[in-house]
Amino acid sequence: MADVKFQKEHNERIVQALMANPDLIDDKRWRMDNLYWLITKDGTKELFHMNRAQLHFFLNFLSPDNPLARYYRHIILKARQLGFTTLIDICILDEILFKTHREGLIIAHTVKDATEIFDRKIDYAITNMCEEIKQGAFKLVRNSAKKIQVV
């Protein structure tokens, strides 16, 4: 569980790391493992770190270093509790925040579920992101409860 002190210390470390090496912000894997906080099913706040299954998929299909990453239509057979919804949502968020002219869409079997995914994954990650990163890297505009735009 991440308490406020841990989150503050982590955020200070990543700001120091970026000041020492500004090119880190261009590293998608570094961003994914350091910038995004999530809320677990039991309600605790944790820093997002890819688990084994997520890391395998990222390295083989999403990593900018992999030539297969240019293909965006991946079919993932839905295995329960491997965290693919979280991984894909964080990847979409990262693409939108750090690349220009990108859009993302969450589709679920009900509007209620899509809204819950947005709130628990995307909105929570943005709200809890290090303020120095948010202010320095991009400007977010909230158009509605279900839409966030980077300008």
Backbone as a ProteinNet text record, in pm:
[ID]
protein_1_A
[PRIMARY]
MADVKFQKEHNERIVQALMANPDLIDDKRWRMDNLYWLITKDGTKELFHMNRAQLHFFLNFLSPDNPLARYYRHIILKARQLGFTTLIDICILDEILFKTHREGLIIAHTVKDATEIFDRKIDYAITNMCEEIKQGAFKLVRNSAKKIQVV
[TERTIARY]
84.5	0	88.3	55.1	132.6	70	143.4	92.7	138.5	90.8	120.2	270.7	338	482	557.4	520.3	585	564	440.1	411.9	492.2	500.1	576.3	724.5	780.4	921.1	946.1	854.2	867.9	866.3	772.3	762.6	888.3	944.3	1069.4	1183	1187.7	1292.1	1279.3	1156.5	1144.2	1174.8	1141.2	1177.6	1329.9	1397.5	1544.3	1603.3	1547	1595.5	1579.5	1466.9	1443.5	1533.3	1563.5	1655.1	1795.5	1835.2	1967.2	1971.5	1859.6	1855.3	1720.4	1706.9	1578.8	1528.4	1616.7	1574.8	1488.9	1486	1402	1255.4	1212.3	1071.1	1033.2	1132.1	1106.2	1098.5	1129.6	1131.6	995.5	918.7	782.3	779.4	870.9	869.9	901.1	994.4	1025.4	902.3	835.9	715.1	609.4	589.2	484.4	513.4	639.1	674.2	696.4	690.1	721.5	619.2	533.4	446	302.6	257.5	114.5	81.1	-13.6	-65.6	-200.7	-232.2	-362.7	-422.1	-550.7	-619.9	-650	-615	-634.7	-780.3	-813.4	-950.3	-989.1	-888.2	-919.3	-911.8	-892.8	-898.7	-767.7	-657.2	-529.2	-464.2	-382.6	-311.9	-176.3	-142.2	-12.9	43.4	174.5	242.7	227.8	193.5	177.7	314.2	326.6	443	388.4	441.5	392.5	425.2	325.3	349.7	409.7	435.9	503.7	427.1	297.1	215.8	209.3	191.4	186.8	320.4	429.5	562.4	589.6	550.4	567.9	492.9	368.1	289.8	350.6	389.7	449.6	575.7	666.9	794.3	775.9	677.3	658.2	566.3	476.4	378.2	360.2	403.3	379	504.8	617.4	741.4	781.8	814.6	860	987.1	1061.3	1183.4	1154.9	1030.7	993.6	922.1	967.5	902.2	755.1	713	572.2	483.1	541.3	463.8	388.6	425.8	356	214.5	184.8	51.1	-31.9	-143.9	-222.6	-345.8	-368.5	-488.1	-449.8	-434.9	-399.4	-524.5	-541.4	-653.3	-599.3	-654.9	-612.6	-728.5	-709.8	-813.1	-820.6	-936.4	-953.6	-928.9	-811.9	-781.1	-814.5	-869.4	-910.3	-791.5	-791.7	-699.5	-552.6	-522.7	-383.7	-349.6	-450.1	-425.1	-415.8	-473.1	-463	-548.5	-660.9	-739.5	-656.4	-591.7	-507	-391.3	-321.4	-207.5	-249.9	-354.6	-398.2	-444.1	-516.7	-562.1	-444.7	-344.9	-227.5	-148.7	-139.3	-72.2	-143.7	-276.8	-354.7	-331.4	-339.8	-316.5	-177.7	-77.4	59.7	74.6	15.6	21.3	-41.7	-156.4	-227.2	-147.9	-87.9	-16	117.8	187.9	324.9	347.5	241.8	252.5	142.1	171	72.1	-27.9	-143.4	-248.8	-291.8	-313.8	-359.7	-493.6	-575.3	-702.3	-714.3	-788.5	-812.9	-959.8	-1005.9	-1146	-1155.7	-1240.6	-1264.8	-1403.8	-1409.6	-1537.1	-1555.1	-1670.4	-1703.2	-1844	-1886.9	-2018.8	-2134	-2108	-2209.3	-2143.5	-2221.8	-2171	-2121.5	-2191.7	-2152.1	-2012.1	-1986.1	-1853.9	-1745.5	-1775.7	-1678.5	-1645.7	-1747.9	-1727.7	-1643.1	-1670.7	-1592.9	-1446.9	-1424.2	-1286.9	-1216.8	-1283.5	-1225.2	-1189.6	-1282.7	-1260.2	-1147.7	-1146.2	-1049.7	-911.8	-904	-774.9	-719.3	-790.8	-740.7	-744.2	-862.9	-877.5	-794.5	-792.5	-714.4	-565.4	-517.2	-375	-337.8	-424.1	-396.5	-400.9	-503.6	-519.9	-400.7	-344.7	-236.8	-97.3	-87.6	43.1	117.6	247.2	333.5	299.6	272	231.5	338.4	466.4	573.6	573.4	540.5	533.4	412.6	297.7	176.4	193.8	251.5	265.3	373.6	478.6	589.6	574.5	504.2	500.8	380.1	266.2	146	43	-59.4	-169.2	-296	-359.5	-482.2	-604.2	-704.4	-831.5	-939.6	-1019.9	-1130.1	-1254.4	-1299	-1417.7	-1545.4	-1539.8	-1656.3	-1605.9	-1696.1	-1656.7	-1595.1	-1620.9	-1573.9	-1477.1	-1429.4	-1340.2	-1232.2	-1108.9	-995.3	-919.3	-877.3	-808.1	-672.8	-572	-439.6	-425.7	-388.3	-367.7	-225.8
-118.5	0	123.9	217.6	340.3	446.6	489.7	598.6	730.7	841.1	973.1	1000.2	958.2	980.9	904.7	779.2	700	764	807.9	869.9	998.8	1077.9	1202.8	1173.8	1077.1	1040.6	986.1	903	849	962.6	1054	1165.2	1252.3	1274.3	1350.3	1277	1143.2	1064.2	1071	1064.4	1067.7	1206.5	1311.2	1446.9	1460.9	1411.2	1415.1	1332.8	1216.1	1131.5	1202	1269.7	1341.2	1463.3	1528.2	1641.9	1594.8	1479	1424.1	1367	1312.5	1250.5	1281.3	1398.2	1437.1	1340.6	1260.2	1165.5	1051.8	1034.5	929.4	947.1	1071.6	1096.7	1040	1014.3	955.8	803.3	742.1	597.2	549.1	490	447.1	350.1	255.3	158.3	227.9	321.3	395.2	473.3	540	616	523.2	408.8	317.2	265.8	243.8	190.3	297.7	425.1	529.4	641.4	660.8	778.2	751.8	628.7	602.6	526.8	582.5	520	459.7	350.9	288.6	251.2	223.3	178.7	30.3	-46.9	-192.1	-227.7	-353.4	-397.5	-379.8	-387.2	-368.8	-222.4	-131.5	11.4	76.3	5.8	66.5	129.6	229.8	298.5	232.7	200.8	141	202.7	205	245.8	133.5	167.1	64.8	7.7	-122.3	-196	-315.8	-337.6	-448.8	-582.2	-669.4	-805.4	-887	-1013.6	-1096.4	-1102.7	-1125.7	-1136.1	-1002.1	-894	-761.1	-725.5	-755.1	-724.7	-803.7	-930	-1011.4	-949.3	-911.7	-851.2	-717.6	-636.3	-506	-522.8	-608.2	-625.1	-683	-770.6	-837.4	-764.1	-678.8	-617.9	-467.4	-408.1	-265.5	-181.3	-241.5	-166.8	-97.3	30.1	101.1	40.4	-36.4	-99.9	-224.1	-271.1	-392.8	-356.7	-407.9	-373.6	-414.7	-513.6	-552.7	-448.1	-356.3	-257.3	-162.5	-157.6	-66.5	-114.7	-239.4	-292.4	-271.3	-203.7	-165.6	-251.6	-348.8	-431.5	-568.4	-575.5	-701.1	-760.9	-887.4	-957.4	-1028	-992	-1051.8	-1135.3	-1264.8	-1349.7	-1316.1	-1286.7	-1232.6	-1337.4	-1332.6	-1415.5	-1332.2	-1392.3	-1318.6	-1288.1	-1168.5	-1125.9	-1119.5	-1101.9	-1082.9	-935.4	-849.3	-706.3	-645.4	-710.9	-656.2	-531.4	-521.2	-397.7	-281.6	-301.6	-196.7	-163.8	-264.9	-241.4	-162.9	-205.1	-138	3.7	22.8	157.3	250.4	201.5	284	311.4	212.5	234.2	340.4	331.9	432.9	570.6	580.8	708.3	761.9	676.8	718.3	769.3	698.4	742	879.4	900.5	1027.6	1141.7	1115.7	1221.4	1256.6	1157.3	1181.4	1177.3	1160	1167.7	1259	1330.7	1422.8	1350.8	1411.2	1364	1220.1	1188.5	1055	1067.2	967.4	956.7	816	802.8	671.4	656.9	535.6	507.5	379.9	383.6	264.8	213.4	88.2	24.6	-92.1	-98.2	-210.1	-255.7	-362.4	-416.1	-330.6	-241.2	-145.1	-9.4	95.6	231.2	242.5	180.6	183.7	124	9.4	-53.1	31.9	92.2	179.4	299.6	356	470.2	429.4	311.2	263.3	238.6	180.6	158.7	292.4	388.9	521.9	583.5	579.7	640.6	572	438.2	363.5	354	362.3	345.4	478.5	543.2	663	784.7	817.5	938.2	929.2	813.9	796.2	814	757.6	770	915.6	989.7	1131.4	1212.5	1191.4	1267.4	1248.6	1128.5	1098.3	1108.7	1153.4	1170.7	1287	1276.8	1381.1	1516.8	1615.4	1747.6	1811.6	1794.7	1852.8	1796	1667.9	1604.5	1658.7	1663.2	1712.9	1856.8	1940.5	2081.4	2105.5	2022.7	2044.9	1978.8	1868.5	1790.8	1822.4	1856	1875.2	1951.7	2001.1	2068.6	1987.5	1949.6	1870.1	1960.5	1932.1	2002.8	1898.1	1916.2	1823.7	1880.3	1813.1	1856.5	1808.9	1695.8	1641	1536.7	1471.4	1368	1248.2	1232.3	1113.7	1145.3	1269.4	1306.4	1399.4	1365.4	1449	1475.9	1598.5	1637.2	1697.6	1661.9	1719.8	1830.7	1949	2061.4	2112.3
0	0	0	-83.6	-93.6	-4.3	93.3	174.1	112.6	168.9	114.9	116.9	223.7	235.2	125.4	101	-3.3	-140.1	-167.5	-297.2	-313.8	-209.5	-216.6	-240.7	-167.3	-186.3	-326.6	-376.1	-511.8	-614.1	-600.3	-693.5	-690.8	-572.9	-563.1	-633.7	-619.8	-687.5	-838.9	-890	-1035.9	-1091.7	-1017.2	-1061.1	-1063.7	-960.7	-957.7	-1071.8	-1097.1	-1206.6	-1340.5	-1359.6	-1485	-1498.7	-1387.7	-1393.4	-1430.3	-1378.9	-1409.9	-1551.3	-1599.4	-1731.7	-1797.4	-1862.3	-1922.9	-2030	-2088.8	-2192.2	-2136.9	-2005.8	-1946.3	-1985.2	-1999.6	-2030.5	-2167	-2252.2	-2384.3	-2381.1	-2268.1	-2253.2	-2203	-2293.3	-2259.6	-2141.7	-2138.8	-2028.3	-1895	-1895.1	-1772.8	-1726.9	-1820.9	-1784.6	-1725.2	-1788.6	-1742.5	-1601.6	-1569.4	-1437.4	-1330.6	-1368.3	-1270.9	-1256.5	-1355.1	-1351.3	-1307.7	-1318.3	-1303.6	-1175.6	-1101.6	-980.1	-1011.3	-944.8	-964.7	-830.7	-835.9	-716.2	-733.9	-634.5	-642.4	-609.9	-630.7	-603.4	-456.9	-366.6	-224.6	-181.1	-279	-249.7	-209.6	-220.8	-185.8	-308.8	-285.8	-393.7	-411.4	-537.6	-568.5	-694.6	-701.6	-822.9	-924.4	-1047.3	-1150.1	-1187.6	-1177.4	-1227.1	-1302.5	-1421.3	-1501.5	-1435.4	-1430.3	-1382.5	-1498.4	-1475.5	-1575.9	-1708.1	-1701.3	-1823.1	-1896.5	-1821.4	-1881.8	-1947.2	-1877.8	-1931.3	-2059	-2060.8	-2181.1	-2299.4	-2278.6	-2385.9	-2427.9	-2330.4	-2361.6	-2446	-2402.3	-2473.7	-2613	-2629.6	-2758.1	-2854.4	-2802.9	-2892.2	-2877.5	-2767.9	-2747	-2739.2	-2711.2	-2693.2	-2822.7	-2816.3	-2936.2	-2996.7	-2918.4	-2967.9	-3051.8	-3048.7	-3120.1	-3250.1	-3365.2	-3492.2	-3499.1	-3421.2	-3420.5	-3355	-3279.6	-3205.9	-3297.7	-3422.8	-3513.7	-3545.2	-3514.5	-3537.7	-3411.7	-3424.9	-3308.5	-3286.5	-3370	-3355	-3302	-3173.3	-3108.1	-3046.7	-3064.8	-3001.9	-2878.4	-2764.5	-2637.9	-2586.8	-2583.8	-2525.4	-2376.9	-2330.4	-2195.8	-2088.8	-2031.1	-1915.3	-1791.7	-1693.8	-1574.3	-1484	-1431.9	-1326.8	-1368.6	-1495.5	-1537.6	-1553.9	-1546.7	-1550.1	-1689.1	-1789.5	-1924.5	-1943.6	-1876.7	-1885.3	-1833	-1720.2	-1663.5	-1756.7	-1806.5	-1896.5	-2019.2	-2085.6	-2208.3	-2178.2	-2068.9	-2033.6	-2003.5	-1930.2	-1900.8	-2028.5	-2117.1	-2246.8	-2328.6	-2333.2	-2406.2	-2346	-2214.4	-2147.3	-2179.6	-2171	-2198.4	-2342.3	-2437.3	-2578.3	-2594.7	-2533.4	-2547	-2484	-2368.2	-2297.4	-2362.4	-2416	-2458.7	-2609.7	-2686.6	-2832.6	-2883.3	-2989	-3042.5	-3132	-3145.8	-3235.7	-3207.8	-3082	-3042.7	-2972.2	-2990.8	-2919.8	-2864.3	-2758.2	-2700.8	-2667.6	-2670.7	-2644.6	-2562.3	-2461.7	-2380.9	-2415.1	-2453.7	-2485.2	-2387.6	-2328.3	-2239	-2273.1	-2211.4	-2245.8	-2193.6	-2096.8	-2053.4	-2033.8	-2042.1	-2018.1	-1874.4	-1781.3	-1640.4	-1622.3	-1687	-1675.7	-1741.3	-1856.3	-1923.2	-1834.8	-1771.3	-1681.4	-1561.4	-1505.3	-1390.7	-1429.6	-1547	-1594.5	-1610.9	-1672.9	-1690.3	-1555.6	-1462.1	-1330.9	-1254.4	-1253	-1171.6	-1236.3	-1366.3	-1434.3	-1484.7	-1574.7	-1641.8	-1549.7	-1500.7	-1419.9	-1292.1	-1229.1	-1106.4	-1133.8	-1245.9	-1280.8	-1305.3	-1373.4	-1400.9	-1272.5	-1193	-1069	-975.6	-971.7	-878.2	-938.1	-1062.4	-1125.8	-1059.7	-1057.8	-1002.1	-1065.2	-982.9	-1032.2	-1121.3	-1087.3	-1167.6	-1309.4	-1322.1	-1454.2	-1529.2	-1462.2	-1527.8	-1574.6	-1492.1	-1527.2	-1631.3	-1629.4	-1720.4	-1855.3	-1863	-1986.4	-2074.8	-2017.2	-2097.3	-2016	-2084.3	-2017.1	-2039.2	-1930.9	-1937.7	-1924.3	-2003.8	-1994.7	-1972.8	-1870.9	-1844.6	-1911.9	-2018	-2090.6	-2024.4	-1958.7	-1888.9	-1791.1	-1723.1	-1627.4	-1696.8	-1827.2	-1898.8	-2010.9	-2019.3	-2128.5	-2078.2	-2110.9	-2076.2	-2204.6	-2223.6	-2346.4	-2311.9	-2389.9	-2375.1	-2478.1	-2432	-2525.4	-2516.6
[MASK]
+++++++++++++++++++++++++++++++++++++++++++++++++++++++++++++++++++++++++++++++++++++++++++++++++++++++++++++++++++++++++++++++++++++++++++++++++++++++

